[in-house]
Amino acid sequence: MTDRNTESAKKLKPYTRSAGGWGALASTGKHLLKSENAVKNIRTLLKTNQDNGFDCPGCAWGEDGEDKVFRFCENGAKAVNWEATSRKVGPEFFSRHSVSWLREQSDYFLEYQGRLTHPMRYNREDDRYEDVSWSEAFDLIGNTLNGLEHPNEAEFYTSGRASNEAAFLYQLFVRSFGANNFPDCSNMCHEATSVALAQSIGVGKGTVSIHDFEKADAIFIFGQNPGTNHPRMLDVLYKASRRGAKIVSFNPLKERGLERFTNPQNAMEMLTDGSTPISGLYLTPNLGGDMAAVRGMVKAMLTEDRAARKAGHQPVFDDEFLSAHTTGLDEYLEQVDNTSWDFIVEQSGLSQSALEEAAAVYSQAERAICTWAMGITQHRHSVATVFEITNLLLLRGNMGKPGAGACPVRGHSNVQGDRTMGIDEKPAEAFLQRMDQAFGMEFPREHGHNTVQSIRAMLEGQSKVFIGLGGNFAAATPDTQLTEKALSQCLLTVNIATKLNRSHLITGKESLILPCLGRTEEDLQLSGRQSITVEDSFSMVHASGGVLKPASDQLKSEPEIVAGMAQATLAAKPVDWQRLVEDYDLIRELIEKVIPGFTDFNRRLGQPGGFYLGNSARDLAWSTPEGKAVIVSRPLPESIIPASVIELTDQTIFVLQTLRSHDQYNTTIYGMDDRYRGVYGQRRVLMMSAEDIRDLGLENEDRISIRSLWPDQVKRQVDDFVLMEYDLPRGNVAAYYPETNPLVPLDSVGEFSDTPTSKSIPVVIEKYCDNGTIAVGS
Ligand SMILES: Nc1nc2c(c(=O)[nH]1)N[C@H]1C(S)=C(S)[C@@H](COP(=O)(O)OP(=O)(O)OC[C@H]3O[C@@H](n4cnc5c(=O)[nH]c(N)nc54)[C@H](O)[C@@H]3O)O[C@H]1N2
Ligand SMILES: Nc1nc2c(c(=O)[nH]1)N[C@H]1C(S)=C(S)[C@@H](COP(=O)(O)OP(=O)(O)OC[C@H]3O[C@@H](n4cnc5c(=O)[nH]c(N)nc54)[C@H](O)[C@@H]3O)O[C@H]1N2
Ligand SMILES: [Mo]
């Protein structure tokens, strides 16, 4: 694979400055000015996250409502700029390049070519995409779907950028067709959060608002890299740190944004090259060690609590809250007593005294928030880990009061909204009943496929059609080789997208690329200019309207494309699809009928900053069968690497996490640098501690191969990576996603979440040379 247009030479060089500051400003400027559209894009950025503009397609962090000229960050600027490019990928481009040739190019190259402009259909004979009319494309979809023996033979993927309106219409189409097959990006993302929180506090979403960060005494950040992935969160942490709140980070990597930050909005800091420390305490657990770490904190608190009660002092645990609002306490404390410090220390990789220190910060805080992201949710025991974090919060009544609560930080800008709209392979009965009532028909009850199940179904030939509403299924999912095989066996694959990506090149018997409007672009329908809505991590729903002229006059909006597919498949049943997209207010009226919290949707849409959907747990109303918050007791996993894997080799096994660089948005690669980690001009890098490198008999910057271990016969290996000495706990290594997705075994998934274990893959390392690999470190 060739990496064209790389800006910097390959090099590995530690980054010594703070996060943010001039580095971020310079990079924002560089990304803006290198575009052919500098002036247009600066104007576009000024509309980002403003009340009369569009929602940043970057991340799902919320807005604090303060008056600001700039409401975007360095990485939001990259996201906007990437979409607003003037480069185009039209019929002429596809006639020049065969699909086989395109498949050899890097992910960076593919997306860099620009915006898709025409609907395209794959011609197998010529191995090229050719332009096709929209009506032909829709007919092909309708006929293929209607030709299936059963509606369950099609998979309908959603990526979390789809608007509420597009997602609602999509689920209505798919359910009217007769299926619940809704694999989505959230299955690979915060699924464990949704599963665990729904069971423990009765609602699968975070309980805090952005203003709670202004009141918290302590903030615990687990498995998250906000400096890169939620940069606007740094502003909130910065203010918290400056007013004296304690911030504790759990992360095996020392992420610069969690260490110190220079706020571009603070002139003095910028001028003096100063910075503000973010984390007062930074703990570096083993990958997958957080459940043990939190268990250790609770164990330390339990000891303190008992001593305090004995001495007649104020107890550590909040008795009043616990008895009024929770169940399961005794069983859990017994579980804590039965977990030994030795085991906690071994599994977490943290000392007892470090965990006692973290526990003391937590106990001394009147109000505490826990935030988390992929470092928590992409393990085998992720659901159990989210239970453990929730228990920590409940023990001191840190829920349902200002400045306290659970804050899972979502990824895609509308991933939370898509689930609210019914993108769910296991829909709740109450939701289906409201659907039945609203549309006067009975929707299917049988559960559908999640992402991993959809891949298996396609592999087995049980599913024959794949439709992707956004995203990059082939690159984002685990076990790349198997997933590609699964897709290529389909009768039809359809991708609705803004930019060319790998998924479009893994063709079924028939394949379509359907180009859509991006969020920055004006969406004109019969009734005029349309807005869409999204929901952020704090359950705030707000409107978004594009401002730019569309990249091509052939583009359709996502709701229009969904309506086109539905019309071709179902005619005007159960709704007049075409009429609905003439005016999105009509779609919102349907949403209001089906989804709680959307009363008076069209009127409240105009509210500055949006409206709050509410959260029952925040109101101390527990929608659990017990009517209380449930303190769930789960044993720690016996080991992070399953015993059946340890048996497979005598070589040293490392635990690999696959993460994001500073220059990427999931499978979209903006550039080849990862500034805060000191990686330049390359992505095929494996971070490892100096001691581990030495013990393997290797040297910094050696070329290596990475092979993952799983008890099946499949060989999963990636070659020609560069070893990079990095400050990490021993036995833990890190490399970028999606280059390492071929290593994630399809069957290695989270318990109760089915999320691929992208943050704990057992691997062995071999020395790579041009004629093969040489085993090391046995
Ligand atoms: N610019 C940009 N923004 C994005 C994205 C992007 O790709 N680029 N992606 C969006 C999406 S969809 C998502 S889900 C979010 C992702 O946001 P993050 O969750 O921050 O993303 P990752 O890069 O996967 O980083 C995981 C972090 O957790 C740490 N970690 C890994 N394993 C463990 C563990 O076992 N324990 C602990 N304590 N830490 C661990 C890693 O060292 C890393 O710092 O960001 C969203 N925002
Ligand atoms: N190994 C490993 N794998 C992972 C992860 C990991 O940490 N490690 N993270 C997982 C996570 S958290 C997630 S969320 C998934 C992400 O999985 P996806 O959501 O499937 O992937 P993205 O890379 O976000 O999708 C990028 C594509 O979306 C299209 N696109 C962009 N904007 C729009 C739009 O407005 N409309 C439409 N229709 N298309 C658009 C573009 O064509 C672009 O190529 O990946 C998961 N996979
Ligand atoms: Mo995500």
XYZ file of C-alpha atoms in Angstrom, residues 81-740:
660
model
C -12.180 20.701 6.545
C -12.089 17.078 5.412
C -15.750 17.160 4.445
C -15.616 20.630 2.872
C -12.816 19.776 0.426
C -13.177 20.915 -3.181
C -11.602 17.699 -4.492
C -14.062 15.370 -6.222
C -14.361 11.682 -6.951
C -16.685 11.359 -9.930
C -17.347 8.942 -12.804
C -14.151 9.998 -14.530
C -12.036 9.019 -11.509
C -13.670 5.603 -11.389
C -13.189 5.014 -15.096
C -9.468 5.688 -14.665
C -8.968 3.294 -11.743
C -9.995 -0.322 -11.404
C -11.370 -1.493 -8.078
C -8.440 -3.922 -7.751
C -5.999 -1.033 -8.100
C -7.909 1.127 -5.630
C -7.900 -1.714 -3.113
C -4.091 -1.535 -3.068
C -4.122 2.110 -1.971
C -4.031 3.252 1.646
C -7.074 4.420 3.602
C -5.513 7.885 3.609
C -5.232 7.912 -0.177
C -8.820 6.753 -0.725
C -10.494 9.435 1.360
C -8.041 12.115 0.297
C -9.350 11.900 -3.274
C -12.333 14.025 -2.284
C -16.099 13.952 -2.202
C -18.178 11.369 -4.013
C -20.369 13.106 -6.584
C -22.488 10.510 -8.414
C -24.306 7.275 -7.589
C -22.076 4.477 -8.888
C -22.664 0.809 -9.717
C -19.934 -1.792 -9.871
C -19.328 -3.442 -13.247
C -17.703 -6.776 -12.517
C -16.522 -7.383 -16.088
C -14.626 -4.177 -16.220
C -13.712 -4.209 -12.523
C -14.790 -0.575 -12.390
C -17.553 1.551 -10.900
C -19.797 3.288 -13.476
C -22.356 6.004 -12.928
C -25.940 4.922 -12.585
C -29.165 6.884 -12.183
C -30.685 7.174 -8.739
C -33.852 5.417 -9.877
C -31.905 2.466 -11.295
C -29.942 2.240 -8.075
C -33.087 2.273 -5.928
C -34.741 -0.303 -8.170
C -31.766 -2.620 -7.835
C -32.049 -2.352 -4.045
C -35.829 -2.816 -3.984
C -35.748 -5.784 -6.337
C -32.896 -7.501 -4.532
C -34.501 -7.054 -1.115
C -37.870 -8.254 -2.378
C -36.208 -11.253 -4.007
C -34.871 -12.550 -0.680
C -36.536 -15.540 0.916
C -36.754 -13.759 4.251
C -36.224 -10.153 5.374
C -33.651 -11.459 7.877
C -31.298 -12.119 4.974
C -30.285 -8.463 4.820
C -28.061 -6.426 7.165
C -28.663 -2.715 7.714
C -25.594 -1.045 9.253
C -25.586 2.450 10.756
C -22.611 4.631 11.611
C -23.157 7.201 14.346
C -23.087 10.265 12.171
C -26.601 9.682 10.811
C -29.069 12.337 12.010
C -32.117 11.531 14.152
C -34.346 12.062 11.120
C -32.319 9.729 8.860
C -32.024 7.093 11.600
C -35.721 7.149 12.463
C -36.723 6.784 8.835
C -34.147 4.006 8.336
C -35.402 1.923 11.252
C -38.991 2.459 10.064
C -37.996 1.239 6.598
C -36.114 -1.818 7.877
C -38.796 -2.815 10.391
C -41.557 -2.299 7.808
C -39.555 -4.555 5.509
C -39.586 -7.111 8.329
C -36.187 -7.227 10.023
C -34.393 -6.075 13.154
C -30.909 -6.552 11.717
C -29.309 -3.325 12.915
C -25.581 -3.842 13.305
C -24.150 -0.438 14.185
C -20.930 1.256 15.190
C -22.143 1.423 18.760
C -21.840 -2.386 18.949
C -18.072 -1.786 18.653
C -18.056 1.261 20.875
C -20.126 2.000 24.021
C -22.356 -1.112 23.918
C -20.995 -2.296 27.282
C -21.967 1.054 28.779
C -25.528 0.835 27.494
C -25.918 -2.758 28.693
C -24.455 -2.172 32.160
C -26.074 1.167 32.935
C -29.499 -0.018 31.770
C -29.250 -2.923 34.204
C -27.787 -1.021 37.154
C -29.433 2.406 36.997
C -32.288 1.741 34.585
C -31.084 3.977 31.766
C -28.260 3.213 29.339
C -26.935 6.774 29.162
C -24.785 9.118 31.206
C -26.404 11.023 34.071
C -24.386 14.262 34.093
C -24.785 17.545 32.264
C -21.857 19.604 31.067
C -22.480 22.039 33.953
C -21.886 19.309 36.525
C -18.192 19.582 35.671
C -18.295 23.111 37.106
C -19.377 21.744 40.492
C -17.511 18.466 40.874
C -14.848 18.214 43.604
C -13.215 15.256 41.895
C -13.246 13.867 38.350
C -12.049 10.325 37.552
C -11.157 9.677 33.910
C -10.923 6.042 32.874
C -9.598 4.792 29.548
C -10.071 7.923 27.521
C -7.832 10.267 25.534
C -9.741 13.559 25.428
C -6.747 15.583 24.151
C -7.241 13.862 20.807
C -10.755 12.466 20.765
C -12.791 15.008 22.739
C -10.597 18.113 22.710
C -13.398 20.413 23.874
C -13.495 18.349 27.082
C -10.004 19.693 27.889
C -11.494 23.152 28.277
C -13.873 21.785 30.923
C -11.094 19.864 32.704
C -8.845 22.914 32.545
C -11.430 25.058 34.323
C -12.055 22.321 36.884
C -8.351 21.970 37.581
C -7.904 25.753 37.937
C -10.668 26.048 40.487
C -9.069 23.262 42.536
C -11.079 20.170 41.621
C -9.004 16.970 41.820
C -8.595 15.068 38.566
C -7.473 11.451 38.610
C -6.632 9.640 35.366
C -6.398 5.903 34.781
C -4.536 5.184 31.579
C -1.619 2.869 30.779
C -0.332 5.590 28.432
C 0.665 9.003 29.710
C -1.606 10.966 27.408
C -0.379 14.549 27.152
C -3.875 16.070 27.210
C -4.480 14.416 30.580
C -1.152 15.655 31.932
C -1.114 19.346 31.043
C -2.922 21.720 28.745
C -2.337 25.207 27.400
C -5.693 26.817 26.746
C -5.676 28.772 23.473
C -8.397 31.005 24.983
C -5.959 32.077 27.786
C -3.713 34.837 26.406
C -1.292 34.836 29.332
C -0.684 31.102 29.115
C -0.161 31.350 25.378
C 2.278 34.257 25.693
C 4.318 32.825 28.540
C 4.294 29.297 27.099
C 2.679 28.279 30.381
C 0.296 25.412 30.920
C -2.106 24.051 33.525
C -1.700 20.591 35.005
C -4.809 18.489 34.433
C -4.436 15.258 36.434
C -3.293 15.600 40.036
C -2.922 11.831 40.165
C -2.097 9.716 37.119
C -2.328 5.937 37.483
C -1.107 3.607 34.743
C -2.972 0.302 35.069
C -2.503 -2.753 32.885
C -4.822 -2.998 29.909
C -8.070 -4.409 31.256
C -6.952 -3.663 34.817
C -9.545 -1.017 35.665
C -12.111 -3.294 37.228
C -9.443 -4.521 39.626
C -8.305 -0.941 40.224
C -11.806 0.232 41.159
C -12.258 -2.889 43.286
C -9.060 -1.868 45.080
C -10.378 1.650 45.673
C -13.582 0.234 47.145
C -11.602 -2.206 49.288
C -9.550 0.671 50.681
C -12.730 2.652 51.340
C -14.349 -0.318 53.044
C -11.431 -0.556 55.474
C -11.689 3.172 56.194
C -15.447 2.967 56.521
C -15.266 0.183 59.099
C -12.600 1.998 61.089
C -14.644 5.221 61.029
C -17.788 3.491 62.260
C -15.839 1.796 65.036
C -14.385 5.131 66.143
C -17.806 6.772 65.927
C -16.744 9.023 63.059
C -18.644 9.864 59.891
C -18.715 6.701 57.732
C -17.230 6.744 54.212
C -20.261 5.205 52.527
C -23.515 7.130 52.207
C -25.913 5.009 54.313
C -28.926 7.164 53.651
C -28.514 7.043 49.864
C -27.644 3.353 49.887
C -30.699 2.298 51.872
C -33.141 4.597 50.082
C -31.931 4.017 46.534
C -29.954 0.817 46.120
C -30.085 -2.908 46.432
C -27.301 -5.500 46.380
C -24.896 -3.756 48.773
C -24.219 -6.634 51.174
C -23.510 -9.133 48.462
C -21.159 -6.696 46.780
C -19.216 -5.900 49.956
C -18.818 -9.614 50.541
C -17.412 -9.896 47.027
C -15.007 -7.040 47.826
C -13.898 -8.751 51.043
C -13.269 -11.916 49.077
C -11.050 -10.207 46.533
C -7.477 -10.201 47.840
C -5.124 -7.252 47.599
C -2.566 -9.536 45.973
C -4.930 -10.306 43.140
C -6.018 -6.673 42.792
C -2.410 -5.507 42.596
C -1.463 -8.232 40.122
C -4.385 -7.668 37.763
C -4.477 -3.863 37.907
C -0.701 -3.491 37.826
C -1.089 -0.735 40.446
C 0.241 -0.721 43.996
C -2.033 -0.878 47.011
C -0.816 2.528 48.143
C -1.594 4.132 44.745
C -5.117 2.750 44.902
C -5.496 3.916 48.505
C -4.462 7.380 47.381
C -7.075 7.384 44.615
C -9.663 6.127 47.118
C -8.795 8.975 49.489
C -9.344 11.565 46.745
C -12.667 9.965 46.004
C -13.768 9.746 49.666
C -12.852 13.346 50.358
C -14.923 14.649 47.444
C -18.450 15.719 48.266
C -19.301 15.429 44.550
C -17.539 13.164 42.074
C -17.886 12.362 38.374
C -16.507 9.291 36.598
C -15.944 9.540 32.843
C -14.893 6.721 30.539
C -14.533 5.700 26.921
C -12.975 2.922 24.795
C -10.272 1.929 27.302
C -13.133 0.590 29.419
C -15.629 -0.691 26.843
C -13.510 -2.793 24.477
C -12.569 -5.687 26.761
C -14.019 -9.097 27.539
C -15.180 -7.919 30.984
C -16.292 -4.406 29.994
C -19.865 -4.745 31.213
C -18.550 -5.886 34.609
C -16.107 -2.962 34.662
C -18.887 -0.440 34.015
C -20.865 -2.071 36.868
C -17.828 -1.599 39.104
C -17.477 2.107 38.223
C -21.218 2.578 38.816
C -20.880 0.871 42.208
C -18.098 3.264 43.102
C -20.440 6.188 42.345
C -23.410 4.700 44.199
C -21.441 3.934 47.384
C -21.115 7.631 48.115
C -24.408 8.740 46.606
C -22.721 10.346 43.629
C -25.803 10.264 41.491
C -28.823 12.503 41.265
C -27.075 15.537 42.724
C -25.308 18.425 41.003
C -21.613 17.920 40.271
C -21.812 14.134 40.414
C -22.590 11.157 38.244
C -21.682 8.820 35.406
C -20.283 10.295 32.197
C -19.613 7.770 29.445
C -18.180 9.966 26.692
C -19.654 8.894 23.369
C -17.816 8.771 20.114
C -19.670 9.651 16.929
C -21.556 12.930 17.030
C -24.988 11.263 16.933
C -24.346 7.701 18.060
C -26.454 8.257 21.167
C -29.296 9.758 19.127
C -29.323 6.862 16.679
C -29.988 4.424 19.516
C -32.705 6.735 20.887
C -34.313 6.618 17.415
C -34.509 2.828 17.483
C -31.294 1.685 15.782
C -31.249 -1.368 18.022
C -31.157 -5.032 17.096
C -32.881 -5.863 20.391
C -35.668 -3.279 20.532
C -37.638 -2.955 23.757
C -41.234 -4.217 23.637
C -42.526 -0.814 24.794
C -40.840 0.855 21.831
C -42.307 -1.665 19.380
C -45.769 -1.200 20.828
C -45.556 2.527 20.263
C -44.362 1.854 16.705
C -47.292 -0.541 16.125
C -49.705 2.050 17.369
C -48.258 4.952 15.412
C -48.182 3.086 12.090
C -51.118 0.713 12.482
C -49.189 -2.475 11.796
C -47.294 -5.115 13.712
C -43.520 -4.778 13.544
C -41.237 -7.833 13.856
C -40.389 -8.967 17.407
C -37.559 -11.402 16.678
C -34.186 -9.929 17.659
C -31.813 -9.141 14.833
C -28.045 -9.197 14.351
C -25.478 -6.944 15.959
C -22.209 -6.196 14.171
C -20.366 -9.404 14.997
C -23.466 -11.532 14.361
C -24.018 -9.823 11.007
C -20.494 -10.746 9.898
C -21.089 -14.357 10.902
C -24.438 -14.394 9.072
C -22.839 -13.082 5.878
C -19.945 -15.543 6.200
C -22.349 -18.427 6.530
C -24.308 -17.229 3.501
C -27.370 -16.670 5.654
C -27.334 -12.924 4.969
C -26.996 -11.820 1.362
C -27.456 -8.055 1.333
C -25.435 -5.410 3.159
C -26.561 -1.781 3.327
C -24.394 0.756 5.168
C -25.835 4.113 6.224
C -22.435 5.785 6.545
C -19.323 4.356 8.132
C -16.654 2.017 6.886
C -17.776 -1.467 7.861
C -14.919 -3.387 6.223
C -12.231 -1.369 7.994
C -13.870 -0.687 11.379
C -14.903 -4.259 12.179
C -12.655 -6.999 13.585
C -10.923 -9.796 11.688
C -10.532 -7.818 8.454
C -9.854 -10.898 6.325
C -13.019 -12.665 7.444
C -15.143 -9.517 7.230
C -13.973 -8.847 3.689
C -14.809 -12.409 2.744
C -18.244 -11.988 4.336
C -19.009 -8.829 2.360
C -17.706 -10.168 -0.920
C -20.056 -13.158 -0.694
C -23.130 -10.889 -0.690
C -25.542 -10.538 -3.613
C -25.583 -6.808 -3.067
C -23.593 -4.316 -1.000
C -24.694 -0.688 -0.772
C -22.751 2.122 0.865
C -24.229 5.548 1.531
C -21.223 7.797 1.968
C -19.576 11.155 1.553
C -16.121 9.832 0.716
C -14.572 6.802 -0.904
C -13.397 4.160 1.564
C -12.294 0.539 1.789
C -15.821 -0.813 2.253
C -16.769 0.407 -1.222
C -13.992 -1.704 -2.714
C -15.002 -4.968 -1.087
C -17.726 -5.603 -3.599
C -20.537 -8.119 -3.552
C -21.969 -9.608 -6.733
C -23.574 -6.195 -7.208
C -22.385 -3.046 -5.458
C -23.581 0.522 -5.202
C -22.040 3.680 -3.821
C -24.682 6.292 -3.001
C -23.224 9.758 -2.378
C -24.889 11.907 0.260
C -24.815 15.433 1.597
C -22.503 16.067 4.526
C -23.554 17.913 7.631
C -21.872 21.127 6.519
C -23.964 21.317 3.335
C -27.262 22.988 2.628
C -30.158 20.528 2.368
C -32.893 21.917 0.120
C -36.182 20.041 -0.204
C -39.602 20.984 -1.579
C -40.581 22.977 1.503
C -37.231 24.783 1.638
C -33.990 24.535 3.596
C -34.014 21.647 6.062
C -32.410 21.161 9.445
C -31.681 17.849 11.086
C -31.206 17.079 14.777
C -28.622 15.259 16.874
C -28.248 14.232 20.527
C -24.949 14.749 22.361
C -23.354 12.779 25.229
C -25.398 14.807 27.727
C -28.778 13.933 26.146
C -29.163 17.421 24.700
C -31.009 17.441 21.362
C -30.276 20.281 19.011
C -30.771 21.295 15.407
C -28.089 21.403 12.758
C -28.338 23.067 9.362
C -25.636 23.036 6.705
C -24.377 26.254 5.174
C -22.217 25.204 2.231
C -23.195 24.598 -1.363
C -23.311 20.809 -1.877
C -20.256 19.166 -3.452
C -22.376 18.088 -6.444
C -25.948 18.642 -7.648
C -26.348 14.862 -7.773
C -26.099 14.446 -4.017
C -29.121 13.442 -1.981
C -29.609 13.830 1.749
C -29.570 10.709 3.921
C -33.333 10.919 4.633
C -33.966 11.201 0.871
C -31.829 8.148 0.143
C -33.551 6.119 2.853
C -36.927 7.209 1.490
C -35.818 6.243 -2.029
C -34.814 2.744 -0.910
C -38.016 2.353 1.085
C -40.243 3.523 -1.766
C -38.552 1.105 -4.195
C -38.941 -1.770 -1.742
C -42.294 -1.159 -0.066
C -44.079 1.440 -2.235
C -46.024 3.853 -0.026
C -46.248 1.503 2.987
C -46.740 2.205 5.852
C -46.100 5.875 5.041
C -45.778 8.113 2.017
C -41.958 8.154 2.056
C -41.553 10.831 -0.571
C -43.930 13.200 1.175
C -42.003 12.844 4.455
C -38.761 14.065 2.932
C -40.378 17.124 1.397
C -40.456 18.565 4.896
C -38.456 17.013 7.768
C -40.952 18.507 10.249
C -43.179 15.612 9.173
C -40.512 13.067 10.149
C -40.145 14.828 13.503
C -43.906 14.588 14.044
C -43.568 10.813 13.702
C -40.596 10.770 16.081
C -42.709 12.702 18.585
C -45.404 10.014 18.363
C -43.028 7.122 19.021
C -40.096 8.294 21.147
C -40.629 9.599 24.694
C -39.091 12.989 25.467
C -39.807 14.536 22.051
C -43.099 16.261 22.859
C -43.479 19.448 20.858
C -40.343 18.503 18.941
C -40.659 20.956 16.056
C -41.221 23.945 18.299
C -38.456 23.104 20.790
C -36.030 22.584 17.920
C -35.500 26.320 17.710
C -34.512 26.608 21.385
C -30.964 27.967 21.612
C -28.638 25.192 22.760
C -31.346 22.591 22.203
C -33.476 20.721 24.732
C -32.763 18.129 27.386
C -34.225 14.649 26.962
C -34.086 13.970 30.670
C -32.536 11.063 32.532
C -34.503 9.070 35.077
C -31.444 8.107 37.147
C -30.495 11.760 37.469
C -33.937 12.283 38.987
C -33.358 9.318 41.330
C -36.153 7.411 39.578
C -34.880 3.890 38.968
C -36.429 2.121 35.978
C -35.151 -1.282 37.066
C -37.305 -4.285 37.993
C -36.268 -3.682 41.621
C -37.253 -0.016 41.476
C -33.807 0.814 42.851
C -30.295 1.208 41.550
C -28.661 -2.212 41.512
C -25.180 -2.676 42.953
C -24.053 -5.571 40.791
C -21.441 -8.003 42.149
C -19.215 -9.639 39.603
C -15.970 -11.472 40.265
C -12.831 -10.067 38.661
C -11.870 -11.992 35.521
C -9.439 -14.817 36.275
C -6.982 -13.267 33.859
C -6.994 -10.659 31.110
C -5.739 -13.179 28.556
C -7.973 -16.271 28.505
C -6.314 -19.483 29.773
C -7.085 -21.193 26.452
C -4.849 -18.619 24.753
C -1.958 -18.812 27.227
C -1.623 -22.510 26.363
C -1.013 -21.750 22.713
C 2.598 -20.614 22.886
C 5.876 -20.505 24.807
C 6.668 -17.061 23.411
C 6.091 -13.968 25.560
C 2.470 -12.888 25.207
C 1.705 -9.170 25.202
C -1.676 -7.490 25.538
C -2.247 -5.182 22.572
C -4.609 -2.207 22.537
C -5.614 -0.637 19.223
C -6.154 3.101 19.486
C -6.535 6.354 17.582
C -3.792 8.762 16.526
C -4.186 12.516 16.691
C -4.578 12.686 12.905
C -7.468 10.340 12.336
C -11.188 10.046 12.780
C -11.810 6.335 13.200
C -11.001 4.829 9.794
C -10.590 8.285 8.238
C -6.893 9.127 8.219
C -6.279 12.891 7.976
C -2.511 12.689 8.149
C 0.356 10.415 9.156
C 1.363 12.130 12.418
C 0.442 11.535 16.037
C 1.938 14.690 17.475
C 1.358 14.187 21.205
C 2.889 10.724 21.070
C 5.848 11.824 18.940
C 5.051 9.730 15.856
C 5.552 11.418 12.483
C 4.990 10.374 8.884
C 3.872 6.812 9.669
C 1.233 4.673 11.339
C 2.598 1.153 11.338
C 4.161 1.549 14.764
C 4.064 -0.668 17.873
C 4.603 1.072 21.214
C 6.412 -1.044 23.813
C 8.350 -0.411 27.033
C 12.154 -0.205 26.846
C 12.450 -3.165 29.247
C 10.220 -5.388 27.113
C 12.143 -4.447 23.975
C 15.400 -5.330 25.696
C 14.088 -8.662 27.031
C 12.964 -9.651 23.540
C 16.517 -9.016 22.366
C 15.255 -6.285 20.056
C 16.069 -2.617 19.631
C 14.079 0.567 19.305
C 12.916 1.061 15.677
C 13.434 -2.597 14.732
C 11.057 -3.928 12.082
C 8.616 -6.445 13.488
C 5.508 -8.526 12.804
C 2.606 -8.844 15.220
C 0.667 -12.104 15.410
C -2.430 -12.501 17.541
C -3.384 -15.668 19.365
C -6.778 -17.294 19.434
C -7.733 -20.954 19.828
C -8.765 -21.463 16.226
C -6.797 -22.309 13.125
C -6.813 -18.830 11.593
C -3.471 -17.056 11.128
C -3.792 -13.395 12.026
C -0.660 -11.377 11.436
C 0.393 -7.889 10.344
C 3.892 -7.271 9.009
C 6.488 -4.583 8.747
C 5.690 -2.499 11.805
C 8.280 -0.337 13.551
C 8.979 -0.924 17.213
C 8.784 2.275 19.266
C 10.125 2.625 22.776
C 7.319 4.083 24.848
C 6.491 4.707 28.492
C 3.986 1.886 29.100
C 3.589 -0.721 31.842
C 5.429 -3.907 30.920
C 3.496 -6.554 29.026
C 1.182 -3.951 27.460
C 1.624 -2.702 23.890
C -0.259 -0.276 21.642
C -0.769 0.220 17.901
C -3.173 2.108 15.669
C -6.600 1.075 14.477
C -7.618 0.187 11.713
C -4.187 -1.120 10.579
C -4.322 -3.737 13.343
